[in-house]
CSV table of C-alpha atoms and ligand atoms in Angstrom, one decimal:
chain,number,residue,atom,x,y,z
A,1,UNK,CA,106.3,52.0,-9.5
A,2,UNK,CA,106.2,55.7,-8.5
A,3,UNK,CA,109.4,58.1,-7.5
A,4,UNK,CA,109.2,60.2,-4.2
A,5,UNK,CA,109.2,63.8,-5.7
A,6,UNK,CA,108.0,65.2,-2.5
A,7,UNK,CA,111.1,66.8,-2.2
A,8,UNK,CA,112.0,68.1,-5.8
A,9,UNK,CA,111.0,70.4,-8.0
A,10,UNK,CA,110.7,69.2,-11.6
A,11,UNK,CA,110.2,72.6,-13.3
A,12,UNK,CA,114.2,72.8,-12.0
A,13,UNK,CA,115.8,70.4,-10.7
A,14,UNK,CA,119.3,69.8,-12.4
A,15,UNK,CA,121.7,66.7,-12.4
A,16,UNK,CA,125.1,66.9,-12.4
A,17,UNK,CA,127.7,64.5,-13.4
A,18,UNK,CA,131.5,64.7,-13.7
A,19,UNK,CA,131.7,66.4,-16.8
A,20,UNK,CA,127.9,67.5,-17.7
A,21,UNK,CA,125.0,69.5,-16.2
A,22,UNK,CA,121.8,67.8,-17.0
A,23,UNK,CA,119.4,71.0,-17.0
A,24,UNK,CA,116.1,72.1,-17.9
A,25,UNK,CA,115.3,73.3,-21.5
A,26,UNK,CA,115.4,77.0,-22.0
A,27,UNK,CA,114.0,78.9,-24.9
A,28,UNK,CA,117.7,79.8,-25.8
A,29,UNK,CA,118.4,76.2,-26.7
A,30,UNK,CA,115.8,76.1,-29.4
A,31,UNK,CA,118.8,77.0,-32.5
A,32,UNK,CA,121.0,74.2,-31.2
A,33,UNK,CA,118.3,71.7,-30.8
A,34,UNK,CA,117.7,72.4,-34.6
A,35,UNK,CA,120.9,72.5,-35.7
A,36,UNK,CA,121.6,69.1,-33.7
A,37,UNK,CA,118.2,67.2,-35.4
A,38,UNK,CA,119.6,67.8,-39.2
A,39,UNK,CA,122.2,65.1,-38.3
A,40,UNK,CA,120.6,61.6,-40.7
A,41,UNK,CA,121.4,59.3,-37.5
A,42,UNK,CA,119.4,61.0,-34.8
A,43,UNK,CA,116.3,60.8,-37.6
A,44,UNK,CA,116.9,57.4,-38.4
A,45,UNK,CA,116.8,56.3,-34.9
A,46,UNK,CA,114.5,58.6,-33.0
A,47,UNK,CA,111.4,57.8,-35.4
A,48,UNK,CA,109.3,60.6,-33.6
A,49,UNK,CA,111.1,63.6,-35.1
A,50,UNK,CA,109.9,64.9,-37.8
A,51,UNK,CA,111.6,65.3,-41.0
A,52,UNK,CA,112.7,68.0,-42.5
A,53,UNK,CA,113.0,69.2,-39.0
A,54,UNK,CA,111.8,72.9,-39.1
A,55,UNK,CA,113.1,75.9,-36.5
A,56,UNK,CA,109.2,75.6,-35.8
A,57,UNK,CA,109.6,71.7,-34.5
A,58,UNK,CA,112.4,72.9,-32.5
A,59,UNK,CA,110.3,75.7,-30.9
A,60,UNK,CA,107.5,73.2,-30.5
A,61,UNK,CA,109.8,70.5,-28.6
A,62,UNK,CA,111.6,73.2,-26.6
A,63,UNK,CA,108.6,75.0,-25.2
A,64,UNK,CA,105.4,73.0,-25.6
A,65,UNK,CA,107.0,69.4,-25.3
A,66,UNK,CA,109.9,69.5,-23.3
A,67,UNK,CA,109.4,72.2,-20.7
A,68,UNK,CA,105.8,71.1,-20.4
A,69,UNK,CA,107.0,67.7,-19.2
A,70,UNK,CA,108.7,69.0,-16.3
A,71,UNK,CA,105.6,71.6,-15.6
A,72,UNK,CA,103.0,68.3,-15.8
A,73,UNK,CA,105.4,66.3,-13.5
A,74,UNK,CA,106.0,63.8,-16.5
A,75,UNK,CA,109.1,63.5,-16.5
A,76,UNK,CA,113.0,65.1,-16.5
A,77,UNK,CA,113.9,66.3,-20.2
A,78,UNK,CA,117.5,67.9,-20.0
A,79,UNK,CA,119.5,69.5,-22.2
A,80,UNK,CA,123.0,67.5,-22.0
A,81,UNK,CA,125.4,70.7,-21.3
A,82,UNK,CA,129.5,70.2,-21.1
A,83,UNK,CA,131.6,73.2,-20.8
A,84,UNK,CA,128.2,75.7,-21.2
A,85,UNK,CA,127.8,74.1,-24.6
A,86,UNK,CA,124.1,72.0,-25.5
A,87,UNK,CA,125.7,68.7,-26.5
A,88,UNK,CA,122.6,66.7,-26.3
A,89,UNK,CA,119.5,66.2,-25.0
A,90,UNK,CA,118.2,63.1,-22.4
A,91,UNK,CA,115.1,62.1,-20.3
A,92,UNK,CA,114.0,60.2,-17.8
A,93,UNK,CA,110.4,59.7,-18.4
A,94,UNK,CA,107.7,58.7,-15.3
A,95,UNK,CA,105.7,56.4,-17.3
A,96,UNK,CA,105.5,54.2,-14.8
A,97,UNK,CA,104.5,50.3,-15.1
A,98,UNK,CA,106.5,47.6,-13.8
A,99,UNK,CA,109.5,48.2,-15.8
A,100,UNK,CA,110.1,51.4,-14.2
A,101,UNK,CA,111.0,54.8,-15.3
A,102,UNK,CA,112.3,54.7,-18.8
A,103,UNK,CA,115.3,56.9,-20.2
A,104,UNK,CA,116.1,58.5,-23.7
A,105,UNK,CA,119.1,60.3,-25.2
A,106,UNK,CA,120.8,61.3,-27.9
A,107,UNK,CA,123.8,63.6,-28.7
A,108,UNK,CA,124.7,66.1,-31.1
A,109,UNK,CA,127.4,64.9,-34.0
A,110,UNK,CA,129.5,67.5,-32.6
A,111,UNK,CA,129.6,65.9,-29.1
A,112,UNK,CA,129.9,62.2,-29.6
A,113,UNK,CA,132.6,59.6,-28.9
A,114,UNK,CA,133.5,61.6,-25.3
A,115,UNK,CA,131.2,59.1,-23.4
A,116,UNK,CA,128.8,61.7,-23.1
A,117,UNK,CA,125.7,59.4,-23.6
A,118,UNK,CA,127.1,56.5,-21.1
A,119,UNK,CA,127.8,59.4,-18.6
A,120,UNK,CA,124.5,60.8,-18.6
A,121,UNK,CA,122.1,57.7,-18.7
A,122,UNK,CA,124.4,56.9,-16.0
A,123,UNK,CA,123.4,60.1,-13.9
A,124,UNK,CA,119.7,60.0,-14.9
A,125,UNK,CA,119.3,56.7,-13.6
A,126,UNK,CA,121.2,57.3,-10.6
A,127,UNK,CA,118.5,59.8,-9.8
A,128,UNK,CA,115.7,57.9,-10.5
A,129,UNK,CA,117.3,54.7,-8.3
A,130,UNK,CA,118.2,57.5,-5.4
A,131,UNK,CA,114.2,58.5,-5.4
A,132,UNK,CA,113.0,55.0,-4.9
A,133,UNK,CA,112.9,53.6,-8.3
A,134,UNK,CA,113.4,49.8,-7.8
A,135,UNK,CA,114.5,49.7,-11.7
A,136,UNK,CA,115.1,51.8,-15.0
A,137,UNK,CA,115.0,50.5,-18.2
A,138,UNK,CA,115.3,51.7,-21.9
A,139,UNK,CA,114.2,50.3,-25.3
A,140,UNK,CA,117.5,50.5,-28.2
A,141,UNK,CA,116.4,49.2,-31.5
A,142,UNK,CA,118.1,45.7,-32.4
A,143,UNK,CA,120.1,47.5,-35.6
A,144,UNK,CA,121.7,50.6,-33.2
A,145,UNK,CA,124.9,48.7,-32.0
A,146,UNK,CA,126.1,52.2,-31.0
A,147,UNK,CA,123.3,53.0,-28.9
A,148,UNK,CA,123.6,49.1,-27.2
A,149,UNK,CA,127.3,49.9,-26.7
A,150,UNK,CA,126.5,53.0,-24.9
A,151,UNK,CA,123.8,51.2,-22.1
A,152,UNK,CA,126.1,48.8,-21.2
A,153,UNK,CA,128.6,51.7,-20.5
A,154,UNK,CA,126.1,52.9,-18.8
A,155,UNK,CA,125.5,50.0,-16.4
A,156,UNK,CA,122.3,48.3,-17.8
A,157,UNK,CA,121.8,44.8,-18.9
A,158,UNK,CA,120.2,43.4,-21.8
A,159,UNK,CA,117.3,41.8,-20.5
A,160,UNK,CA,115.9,40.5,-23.7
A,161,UNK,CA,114.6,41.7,-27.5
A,162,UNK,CA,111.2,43.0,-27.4
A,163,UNK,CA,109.3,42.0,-30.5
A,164,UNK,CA,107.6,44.9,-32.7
A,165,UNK,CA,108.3,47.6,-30.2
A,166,UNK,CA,109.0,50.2,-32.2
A,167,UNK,CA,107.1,52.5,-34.6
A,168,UNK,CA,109.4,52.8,-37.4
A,169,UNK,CA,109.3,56.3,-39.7
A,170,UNK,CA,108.4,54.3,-42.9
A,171,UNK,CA,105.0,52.6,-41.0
A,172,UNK,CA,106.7,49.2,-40.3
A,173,UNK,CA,107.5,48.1,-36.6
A,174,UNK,CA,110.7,47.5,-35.0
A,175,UNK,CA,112.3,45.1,-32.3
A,176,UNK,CA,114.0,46.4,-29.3
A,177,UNK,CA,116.8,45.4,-27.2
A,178,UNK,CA,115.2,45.9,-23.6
A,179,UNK,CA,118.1,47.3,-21.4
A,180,UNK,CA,117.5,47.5,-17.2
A,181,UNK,CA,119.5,49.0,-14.3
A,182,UNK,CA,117.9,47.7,-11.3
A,183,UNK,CA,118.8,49.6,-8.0
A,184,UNK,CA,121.4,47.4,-6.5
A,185,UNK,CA,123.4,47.2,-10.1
B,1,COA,C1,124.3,56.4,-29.8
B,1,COA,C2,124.7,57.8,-29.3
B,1,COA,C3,123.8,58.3,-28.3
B,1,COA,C4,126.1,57.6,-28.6
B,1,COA,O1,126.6,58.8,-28.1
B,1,COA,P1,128.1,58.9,-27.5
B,1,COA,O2,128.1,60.0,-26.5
B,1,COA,O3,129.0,59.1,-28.6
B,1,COA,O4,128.2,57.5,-26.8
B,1,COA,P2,129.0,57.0,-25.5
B,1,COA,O5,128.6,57.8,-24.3
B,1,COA,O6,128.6,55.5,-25.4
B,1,COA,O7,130.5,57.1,-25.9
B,1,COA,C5,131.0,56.8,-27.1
B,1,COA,C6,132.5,56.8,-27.2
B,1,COA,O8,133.1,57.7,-26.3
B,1,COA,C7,134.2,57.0,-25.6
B,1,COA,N1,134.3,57.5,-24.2
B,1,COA,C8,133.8,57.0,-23.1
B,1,COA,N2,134.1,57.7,-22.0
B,1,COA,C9,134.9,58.7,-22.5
B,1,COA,C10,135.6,59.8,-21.9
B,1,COA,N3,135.5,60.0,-20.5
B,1,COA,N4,136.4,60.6,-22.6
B,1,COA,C11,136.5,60.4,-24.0
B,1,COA,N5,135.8,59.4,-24.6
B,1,COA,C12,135.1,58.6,-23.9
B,1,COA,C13,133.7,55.6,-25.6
B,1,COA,O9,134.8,54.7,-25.4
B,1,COA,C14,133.1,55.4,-26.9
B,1,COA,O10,134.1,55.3,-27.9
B,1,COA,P3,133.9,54.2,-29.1
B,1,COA,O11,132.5,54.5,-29.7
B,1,COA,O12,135.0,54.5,-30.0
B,1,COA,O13,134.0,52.9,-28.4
B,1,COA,C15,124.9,58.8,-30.4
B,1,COA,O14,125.7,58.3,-31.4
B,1,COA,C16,123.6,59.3,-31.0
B,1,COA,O15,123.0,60.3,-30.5
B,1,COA,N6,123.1,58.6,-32.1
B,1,COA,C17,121.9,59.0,-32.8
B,1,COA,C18,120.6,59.0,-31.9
B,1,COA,C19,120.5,57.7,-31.1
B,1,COA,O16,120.8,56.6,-31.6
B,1,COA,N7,120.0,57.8,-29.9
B,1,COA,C20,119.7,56.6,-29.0
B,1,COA,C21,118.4,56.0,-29.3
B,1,COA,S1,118.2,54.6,-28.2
């Protein structure tokens, strides 16, 4: 299940939604990715940050994770920007595999409850349909109601719990709600 990039340049490319620019990391966004990764419920649910989250791990994500993504044609990290202000960060990843491209986000404490997250899974996968993608689909752990709430706002449908999904922070292993947005959705 492959996207027709032919025409776009990942290293760039930018999404726009009503109220948010979806835009490549810059070096300049390394303070308020730090700042935002303190906050408890980000580390509880995004078990691949590390914790204590250093200025270092932001530096790490910013340049050699996030940036390098787009550079290796992985995939479209964004910073989630509303009035010039980092108020998140999102991705659509190009995994591949039948379920399709897969999408991530998660937003700062100082940004939620605006519909930021619903608005900008909403515009990633948009992008991803209008390149071809037949489907897009994302993996919420079973215990995040919030993060549930926020793909249906965002016009996917549960499609079923995925057992043992998950690495979990403490070693164990976590089921998933499997969320999809199919193209004609
Ligand atoms: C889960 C998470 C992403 C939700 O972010 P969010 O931007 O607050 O979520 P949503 O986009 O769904 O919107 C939430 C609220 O904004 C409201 N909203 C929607 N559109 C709106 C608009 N245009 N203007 C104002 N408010 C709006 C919604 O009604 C909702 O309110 P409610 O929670 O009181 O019902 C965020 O809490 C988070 O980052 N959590 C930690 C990390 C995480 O869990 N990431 C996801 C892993 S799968």
């Amino acid at each position: 299940m492959t996207l027709d990039l032919s025409a776009v340049d990942l290293r760039t490319e930018v999404v726009r939604t009503e109220r948010l620019v979806l835009r490549p990391f810059r070096p300049t966004d390394v303070d308020a990715v730090h700042r935002a990764s303190q906050d408890p419920e980000t580390q509880r649910w995004i078990s691949g940050i590390p914790v204590p989250y250093t200025l270092e791990d932001a530096r790490k994500f910013v340049e050699d994770i996030a940036m390098k993504e787009r550079a290796d044609g992985l995939g479209l990290s964004c910073v989630i920007e509303a009035d010039g202000e980092l108020v998140g960060t999102c991705g659509l990843y190009l995994r591949g595999g039948r379920l399709g491209p897969e999408i991530g986000y998660t937003i700062a404490p100082w940004g939620r409850r605006k519909g930021y997250a619903a608005e900008a899974a909403h515009g990633l996968a948009d992008w991803g349909v209008a390149l071809g993608a037949p489907r897009v689909h994302l993996f919420v752990d079973v215990g995040n109601t919030a993060s549930q709430a926020t793909a249906v706002r965002a016009g996917f449908t549960p499609e079923g719990t995925v057992r043992s999904c998950l690495d979990h922070r403490d070693g164990s292993r976590r089921d998933a709600v499997l969320f999809g947005r199919l193209a004609g959705d």
